[in-house]
Amino acid sequence: RGSGGRRRMSGRRSRRNSVTAAGNGSSGGRRGGAEIESKKKRKQLVIHQALNADPVDVKTLRQCAVSEGGLLSDEIRRKVWPKLLNVNVYALPSKPGKDIREGHKDYSQVVMDVQRSLRRFPSGMRADQRAVLQEQLINVILYVLQRNKQLHYYQGYHDIVVTILLVVGERMASALMEILSSHHLRDFMDPTMDSTKHILNYLMPILEQVKPDLHDFMHRAELGTIFALSWLITWYGHVLSEFRHTVRLYDFFLASHPLMPVYLAAAIVLHREREVLQCECDMPSLHQLLSHIPANLPYERLIVSAGELYCRCPPAQLARQAALQLHKSVTISTFQDFQQATCGQRPDAVLWQQSKAR
């Protein structure tokens, strides 16, 4: 009887312990959620202060865009992205008229690409809403090309434009894309693929420095870098399935050196090293494996890794390699001046007053 009593008492204690543990778990979850929310609010405050500093604290905005969680929301992106690109939101271009389409050499190709871009719009969006956005997408692309005759349209450009358009709207997208196309994307918009290949050529030297065995395996398979082409020229917009991941990467890229998409490509390949080395050592097998990006990649960790690779293998160091010396990149050579030009911007409150005084 005494032994049975002890077992019953022990059973009650065990149940009480289980309930206590469950309670502690849920309270830990609440604490974790509260901590995340508190962190977000602190970041929002830092961004608000940086935006309202005079001049705008662009360095802090860049740090916020790169750090965990990026710019947190599209509402904040609409305020910060223009500052990262030195765009005055109170001096945006007017909406382009229909005449922008008349006789434009790229019009037919742009329309075909836009019509094929249905999956880039939010699922569940009404067909009439999507049709309006597709017309705006065509307008933004042709606006940039019409005003910058030296720029040449490429298939994949619309994937970047649609991301910017969905976040900031037509007029601001026109202004942001004109800057992006003349700087970060400039090498992709040459009449030939030579400059694009040059940018791709930075990928393998990064892998060679960090993981020589992985690099040699890919080299023996004669893989090349074409598997990463759509990643770079669309800023991953064409290959990611979730919009939230795409805009998170755009926060990162807009705040970073224009070669950062290449460093991210290297980080993705390094993250998948085991899969690569277990694959058949031939071009078709490796190309098939790497050209498809898994849906569950740890993007925050990869962003940190890309930043570390950039510090470990800076562009100037990579450019000393023979294969990279033969071509001059407009994007890379103008970046320092571009970044310098973003300093000294006035806060939006001042710009608004100035726009009213005109």
Short mmCIF file of C-alpha atoms in Angstrom, two decimals:
data_model
loop_
_atom_site.label_atom_id
_atom_site.label_comp_id
_atom_site.label_asym_id
_atom_site.label_seq_id
_atom_site.Cartn_x
_atom_site.Cartn_y
_atom_site.Cartn_z
CA ARG A 1 0.00 0.00 0.00
CA GLY A 2 2.89 2.38 0.91
CA SER A 3 4.57 1.65 -2.42
CA GLY A 4 1.30 2.34 -4.36
CA GLY A 5 0.91 5.66 -2.49
CA ARG A 6 4.42 6.69 -3.45
CA ARG A 7 3.71 5.84 -7.11
CA ARG A 8 0.47 7.92 -7.05
CA MET A 9 2.29 10.85 -5.42
CA SER A 10 5.12 10.51 -7.97
CA GLY A 11 2.55 10.48 -10.83
CA ARG A 12 0.93 13.70 -9.52
CA ARG A 13 4.36 15.37 -9.20
CA SER A 14 5.23 14.29 -12.75
CA ARG A 15 1.97 15.77 -14.12
CA ARG A 16 2.59 19.02 -12.17
CA ASN A 17 6.13 19.19 -13.58
CA SER A 18 4.78 18.67 -17.11
CA VAL A 19 2.27 21.49 -16.68
CA THR A 20 4.98 23.75 -15.22
CA ALA A 21 7.34 22.93 -18.10
CA ALA A 22 4.60 23.65 -20.64
CA GLY A 23 3.87 26.93 -18.89
CA ASN A 24 7.54 27.86 -18.94
CA GLY A 25 7.73 26.99 -22.64
CA SER A 26 4.80 29.23 -23.56
CA SER A 27 6.16 32.02 -21.36
CA GLY A 28 9.55 31.60 -23.09
CA GLY A 29 7.79 31.89 -26.45
CA ARG A 30 6.02 35.06 -25.29
CA ARG A 31 9.33 36.47 -24.06
CA GLY A 32 10.96 35.65 -27.41
CA GLY A 33 8.12 37.29 -29.33
CA ALA A 34 8.24 40.38 -27.12
CA GLU A 35 11.99 40.60 -27.58
CA ILE A 36 11.68 40.43 -31.38
CA GLU A 37 8.97 43.12 -31.32
CA SER A 38 11.11 45.31 -29.07
CA LYS A 39 14.07 44.90 -31.43
CA LYS A 40 11.90 45.92 -34.39
CA LYS A 41 10.67 49.03 -32.59
CA ARG A 42 14.24 50.03 -31.72
CA LYS A 43 15.23 49.62 -35.36
CA GLN A 44 12.22 51.64 -36.54
CA LEU A 45 13.27 54.44 -34.17
CA VAL A 46 16.87 54.37 -35.46
CA ILE A 47 15.60 54.55 -39.07
CA HIS A 48 13.22 57.41 -38.21
CA GLN A 49 16.04 59.37 -36.58
CA ALA A 50 18.39 58.73 -39.52
CA LEU A 51 15.74 59.87 -42.02
CA ASN A 52 15.06 63.06 -40.09
CA ALA A 53 18.71 64.00 -39.45
CA ASP A 54 19.95 66.94 -41.51
CA PRO A 55 21.78 65.85 -43.56
CA VAL A 56 20.13 62.43 -43.72
CA ASP A 57 22.25 59.77 -42.00
CA VAL A 58 22.62 57.51 -45.04
CA LYS A 59 25.35 55.43 -43.39
CA THR A 60 22.95 54.35 -40.63
CA LEU A 61 20.21 53.66 -43.19
CA ARG A 62 22.62 51.38 -45.06
CA GLN A 63 23.48 49.55 -41.84
CA CYS A 64 19.78 49.06 -41.06
CA ALA A 65 19.08 47.77 -44.59
CA VAL A 66 21.89 45.21 -44.31
CA SER A 67 21.35 44.08 -40.70
CA GLU A 68 18.96 41.29 -39.67
CA GLY A 69 15.42 41.82 -40.93
CA GLY A 70 16.42 44.59 -43.34
CA LEU A 71 14.02 47.51 -43.58
CA LEU A 72 11.14 45.59 -41.94
CA SER A 73 8.22 46.81 -44.11
CA ASP A 74 7.34 48.24 -47.52
CA GLU A 75 6.20 51.43 -45.82
CA ILE A 76 9.74 51.97 -44.51
CA ARG A 77 11.25 50.91 -47.85
CA ARG A 78 9.29 53.67 -49.59
CA LYS A 79 11.11 56.17 -47.37
CA VAL A 80 14.57 54.60 -47.28
CA TRP A 81 15.14 53.23 -50.80
CA PRO A 82 15.04 56.75 -52.34
CA LYS A 83 17.67 57.93 -49.84
CA LEU A 84 19.93 54.98 -50.63
CA LEU A 85 19.79 56.04 -54.30
CA ASN A 86 19.80 59.82 -53.77
CA VAL A 87 16.29 60.38 -55.18
CA ASN A 88 14.22 63.40 -54.16
CA VAL A 89 10.67 62.09 -53.64
CA TYR A 90 9.28 65.61 -54.17
CA ALA A 91 10.79 65.87 -57.66
CA LEU A 92 9.57 62.63 -59.21
CA PRO A 93 8.96 62.33 -62.96
CA SER A 94 5.41 62.65 -64.26
CA LYS A 95 3.62 59.49 -65.32
CA PRO A 96 4.72 58.75 -68.89
CA GLY A 97 2.12 59.15 -71.64
CA LYS A 98 1.17 56.55 -74.24
CA ASP A 99 3.47 58.22 -76.78
CA ILE A 100 6.45 56.66 -74.99
CA ARG A 101 5.53 53.35 -76.64
CA GLU A 102 5.32 54.62 -80.21
CA GLY A 103 8.12 53.28 -82.37
CA HIS A 104 10.28 52.12 -79.45
CA LYS A 105 12.62 49.37 -80.65
CA ASP A 106 12.20 47.30 -77.46
CA TYR A 107 8.44 47.70 -77.08
CA SER A 108 7.44 44.25 -78.43
CA GLN A 109 10.05 42.39 -76.38
CA VAL A 110 9.14 44.29 -73.21
CA VAL A 111 5.43 43.51 -73.69
CA MET A 112 6.17 39.79 -74.20
CA ASP A 113 8.34 39.65 -71.06
CA VAL A 114 5.74 41.53 -68.99
CA GLN A 115 2.96 39.22 -70.19
CA ARG A 116 5.04 36.23 -69.08
CA SER A 117 5.62 37.72 -65.61
CA LEU A 118 2.29 36.70 -64.02
CA ARG A 119 3.92 34.75 -61.19
CA ARG A 120 5.80 37.88 -60.07
CA PHE A 121 2.56 39.49 -58.94
CA PRO A 122 0.96 38.60 -55.58
CA SER A 123 -1.17 35.46 -55.73
CA GLY A 124 -4.83 36.26 -55.36
CA MET A 125 -4.50 39.68 -56.99
CA ARG A 126 -7.50 40.51 -59.17
CA ALA A 127 -6.87 40.27 -62.93
CA ASP A 128 -7.85 43.92 -63.50
CA GLN A 129 -5.41 45.11 -60.79
CA ARG A 130 -2.65 43.02 -62.28
CA ALA A 131 -3.39 44.39 -65.75
CA VAL A 132 -2.97 47.97 -64.45
CA LEU A 133 0.36 47.06 -62.83
CA GLN A 134 1.56 45.35 -66.01
CA GLU A 135 0.83 48.53 -67.98
CA GLN A 136 2.75 50.53 -65.37
CA LEU A 137 5.62 48.05 -65.60
CA ILE A 138 5.85 48.58 -69.37
CA ASN A 139 5.75 52.36 -68.83
CA VAL A 140 8.57 52.38 -66.26
CA ILE A 141 10.85 50.23 -68.44
CA LEU A 142 10.28 52.31 -71.57
CA TYR A 143 10.64 55.56 -69.62
CA VAL A 144 14.14 54.59 -68.44
CA LEU A 145 15.22 53.36 -71.88
CA GLN A 146 13.77 56.40 -73.67
CA ARG A 147 15.67 58.83 -71.44
CA ASN A 148 18.94 56.87 -71.48
CA LYS A 149 19.78 55.86 -75.03
CA GLN A 150 23.07 54.29 -73.93
CA LEU A 151 21.12 51.63 -71.96
CA HIS A 152 20.01 48.45 -73.70
CA TYR A 153 17.10 46.32 -72.51
CA TYR A 154 17.83 42.74 -71.50
CA GLN A 155 15.47 39.88 -70.63
CA GLY A 156 15.34 39.76 -66.84
CA TYR A 157 15.41 43.54 -66.37
CA HIS A 158 11.63 43.49 -65.93
CA ASP A 159 12.06 41.17 -62.92
CA ILE A 160 13.91 43.92 -61.08
CA VAL A 161 11.51 46.65 -62.20
CA VAL A 162 8.42 44.73 -61.06
CA THR A 163 9.87 44.29 -57.55
CA ILE A 164 10.59 48.02 -57.24
CA LEU A 165 7.18 48.88 -58.74
CA LEU A 166 5.23 46.67 -56.31
CA VAL A 167 6.91 48.38 -53.36
CA VAL A 168 7.03 52.06 -54.35
CA GLY A 169 4.53 52.67 -57.19
CA GLU A 170 4.97 53.88 -60.77
CA ARG A 171 6.44 57.38 -60.42
CA MET A 172 8.98 56.53 -57.75
CA ALA A 173 9.87 53.28 -59.56
CA SER A 174 10.71 55.34 -62.67
CA ALA A 175 13.10 57.54 -60.66
CA LEU A 176 14.72 54.66 -58.75
CA MET A 177 15.15 52.50 -61.85
CA GLU A 178 16.79 55.32 -63.78
CA ILE A 179 19.46 55.57 -61.06
CA LEU A 180 19.83 51.81 -60.62
CA SER A 181 20.13 51.26 -64.38
CA SER A 182 22.85 53.88 -64.67
CA HIS A 183 24.86 52.48 -61.74
CA HIS A 184 24.24 49.08 -60.09
CA LEU A 185 22.82 47.45 -63.24
CA ARG A 186 24.87 49.40 -65.79
CA ASP A 187 27.11 46.50 -66.88
CA PHE A 188 24.07 44.34 -67.68
CA MET A 189 22.72 47.03 -70.01
CA ASP A 190 25.50 47.08 -72.59
CA PRO A 191 24.73 46.10 -76.20
CA THR A 192 26.66 42.82 -75.75
CA MET A 193 27.00 40.28 -72.92
CA ASP A 194 30.72 41.00 -72.43
CA SER A 195 30.26 43.17 -69.33
CA THR A 196 27.75 40.73 -67.82
CA LYS A 197 30.21 37.86 -68.30
CA HIS A 198 32.87 40.01 -66.66
CA ILE A 199 30.69 40.42 -63.55
CA LEU A 200 30.01 36.65 -63.50
CA ASN A 201 33.76 36.03 -63.66
CA TYR A 202 34.12 37.32 -60.08
CA LEU A 203 32.29 34.27 -58.72
CA MET A 204 34.82 31.45 -59.18
CA PRO A 205 37.82 33.37 -57.74
CA ILE A 206 35.82 33.89 -54.51
CA LEU A 207 35.17 30.14 -54.26
CA GLU A 208 38.81 29.39 -55.12
CA GLN A 209 40.06 31.52 -52.24
CA VAL A 210 37.60 30.22 -49.67
CA LYS A 211 37.07 26.55 -50.65
CA PRO A 212 39.73 25.39 -53.14
CA ASP A 213 38.41 21.78 -53.16
CA LEU A 214 34.89 22.91 -54.03
CA HIS A 215 36.22 25.25 -56.72
CA ASP A 216 38.36 22.46 -58.23
CA PHE A 217 35.41 20.05 -58.28
CA MET A 218 33.27 22.59 -60.16
CA HIS A 219 36.18 23.40 -62.48
CA ARG A 220 36.71 19.69 -63.33
CA ALA A 221 33.01 19.47 -64.22
CA GLU A 222 33.52 22.44 -66.59
CA LEU A 223 30.49 24.03 -64.95
CA GLY A 224 31.28 27.68 -65.61
CA THR A 225 29.05 30.38 -64.11
CA ILE A 226 25.98 30.43 -66.37
CA PHE A 227 23.96 28.71 -63.62
CA ALA A 228 24.10 32.01 -61.70
CA LEU A 229 23.27 34.30 -64.64
CA SER A 230 19.55 34.68 -63.86
CA TRP A 231 20.38 35.23 -60.17
CA LEU A 232 22.52 38.27 -60.94
CA ILE A 233 20.68 39.95 -63.80
CA THR A 234 17.32 39.78 -61.97
CA TRP A 235 18.75 40.35 -58.48
CA TYR A 236 17.26 36.91 -57.68
CA GLY A 237 13.73 38.19 -58.42
CA HIS A 238 13.20 35.56 -61.12
CA VAL A 239 14.28 32.59 -59.02
CA LEU A 240 12.82 33.23 -55.55
CA SER A 241 9.29 32.06 -54.86
CA GLU A 242 8.45 34.40 -51.95
CA PHE A 243 8.26 38.16 -52.41
CA ARG A 244 9.35 38.82 -48.80
CA HIS A 245 12.69 37.13 -49.51
CA THR A 246 13.13 39.14 -52.71
CA VAL A 247 12.58 42.55 -51.06
CA ARG A 248 14.83 41.52 -48.16
CA LEU A 249 17.63 40.91 -50.66
CA TYR A 250 16.88 44.23 -52.39
CA ASP A 251 17.37 46.02 -49.06
CA PHE A 252 20.77 44.37 -48.87
CA PHE A 253 21.79 45.06 -52.48
CA LEU A 254 20.63 48.68 -52.53
CA ALA A 255 22.78 49.39 -49.46
CA SER A 256 25.86 47.51 -50.68
CA HIS A 257 28.57 47.38 -53.35
CA PRO A 258 27.10 46.50 -56.78
CA LEU A 259 29.01 43.19 -56.79
CA MET A 260 27.17 42.01 -53.65
CA PRO A 261 24.78 39.77 -55.68
CA VAL A 262 27.91 37.86 -56.80
CA TYR A 263 29.07 37.46 -53.19
CA LEU A 264 25.60 36.20 -52.29
CA ALA A 265 25.85 33.69 -55.16
CA ALA A 266 29.14 32.48 -53.69
CA ALA A 267 27.53 32.23 -50.24
CA ILE A 268 24.69 30.10 -51.68
CA VAL A 269 27.11 27.74 -53.43
CA LEU A 270 29.21 27.42 -50.25
CA HIS A 271 26.05 26.76 -48.21
CA ARG A 272 25.25 23.89 -50.59
CA GLU A 273 28.80 22.54 -50.66
CA ARG A 274 27.84 19.06 -49.45
CA GLU A 275 25.12 18.70 -52.12
CA VAL A 276 27.56 19.87 -54.80
CA LEU A 277 30.31 17.44 -53.81
CA GLN A 278 27.83 14.54 -53.65
CA CYS A 279 26.62 15.34 -57.17
CA GLU A 280 27.98 13.74 -60.33
CA CYS A 281 31.06 15.66 -61.45
CA ASP A 282 29.67 16.72 -64.79
CA MET A 283 28.28 19.96 -66.14
CA PRO A 284 24.61 18.94 -66.75
CA SER A 285 24.15 17.44 -63.26
CA LEU A 286 25.79 20.34 -61.44
CA HIS A 287 24.02 22.96 -63.55
CA GLN A 288 20.65 21.36 -62.83
CA LEU A 289 21.40 21.23 -59.10
CA LEU A 290 22.65 24.79 -58.70
CA SER A 291 20.38 26.63 -61.11
CA HIS A 292 17.37 25.72 -58.91
CA ILE A 293 17.45 27.62 -55.61
CA PRO A 294 15.83 25.70 -52.70
CA ALA A 295 12.82 27.39 -51.09
CA ASN A 296 14.14 27.03 -47.54
CA LEU A 297 17.48 28.85 -47.74
CA PRO A 298 18.50 30.70 -44.54
CA TYR A 299 18.61 34.16 -46.14
CA GLU A 300 19.70 36.10 -43.06
CA ARG A 301 22.68 33.77 -42.55
CA LEU A 302 23.53 33.97 -46.25
CA ILE A 303 23.47 37.78 -46.15
CA VAL A 304 25.94 37.72 -43.25
CA SER A 305 28.11 35.21 -45.15
CA ALA A 306 28.06 37.37 -48.29
CA GLY A 307 29.20 40.37 -46.25
CA GLU A 308 32.02 38.32 -44.72
CA LEU A 309 33.11 37.09 -48.16
CA TYR A 310 33.15 40.69 -49.41
CA CYS A 311 35.54 41.65 -46.57
CA ARG A 312 37.70 38.55 -47.04
CA CYS A 313 37.87 38.79 -50.85
CA PRO A 314 37.33 42.47 -51.73
CA PRO A 315 36.64 43.34 -55.41
CA ALA A 316 39.95 45.19 -55.82
CA GLN A 317 41.85 42.06 -54.74
CA LEU A 318 39.85 39.79 -57.05
CA ALA A 319 40.29 42.22 -59.96
CA ARG A 320 44.06 41.60 -59.95
CA GLN A 321 43.44 38.16 -61.42
CA ALA A 322 44.30 37.97 -65.11
CA ALA A 323 40.81 37.05 -66.30
CA LEU A 324 39.36 40.14 -64.61
CA GLN A 325 42.00 42.64 -65.71
CA LEU A 326 41.01 42.70 -69.35
CA HIS A 327 37.66 44.44 -68.90
CA LYS A 328 36.76 47.70 -67.19
CA SER A 329 33.43 47.68 -65.34
CA VAL A 330 31.44 50.92 -65.44
CA THR A 331 29.38 49.74 -62.47
CA ILE A 332 32.40 49.11 -60.25
CA SER A 333 34.47 52.11 -61.38
CA THR A 334 31.68 54.63 -60.67
CA PHE A 335 30.43 53.15 -57.38
CA GLN A 336 32.59 55.20 -55.01
CA ASP A 337 31.49 58.49 -56.59
CA PHE A 338 27.87 57.32 -56.55
CA GLN A 339 28.03 56.41 -52.87
CA GLN A 340 29.66 59.76 -52.05
CA ALA A 341 26.86 61.58 -53.87
CA THR A 342 24.25 60.08 -51.53
CA CYS A 343 25.75 62.02 -48.61
CA GLY A 344 24.43 65.50 -47.85
CA GLN A 345 20.77 64.75 -48.72
CA ARG A 346 18.16 66.83 -46.91
CA PRO A 347 15.36 65.13 -44.95
CA ASP A 348 11.94 64.82 -46.62
CA ALA A 349 10.42 67.49 -44.37
CA VAL A 350 12.91 70.03 -45.75
CA LEU A 351 12.49 68.79 -49.33
CA TRP A 352 8.71 69.15 -48.97
CA GLN A 353 9.07 72.76 -47.79
CA GLN A 354 11.41 73.47 -50.69
CA SER A 355 8.95 71.94 -53.17
CA LYS A 356 6.17 74.16 -51.79
CA ALA A 357 8.34 77.27 -52.09
CA ARG A 358 9.03 76.63 -55.80
#
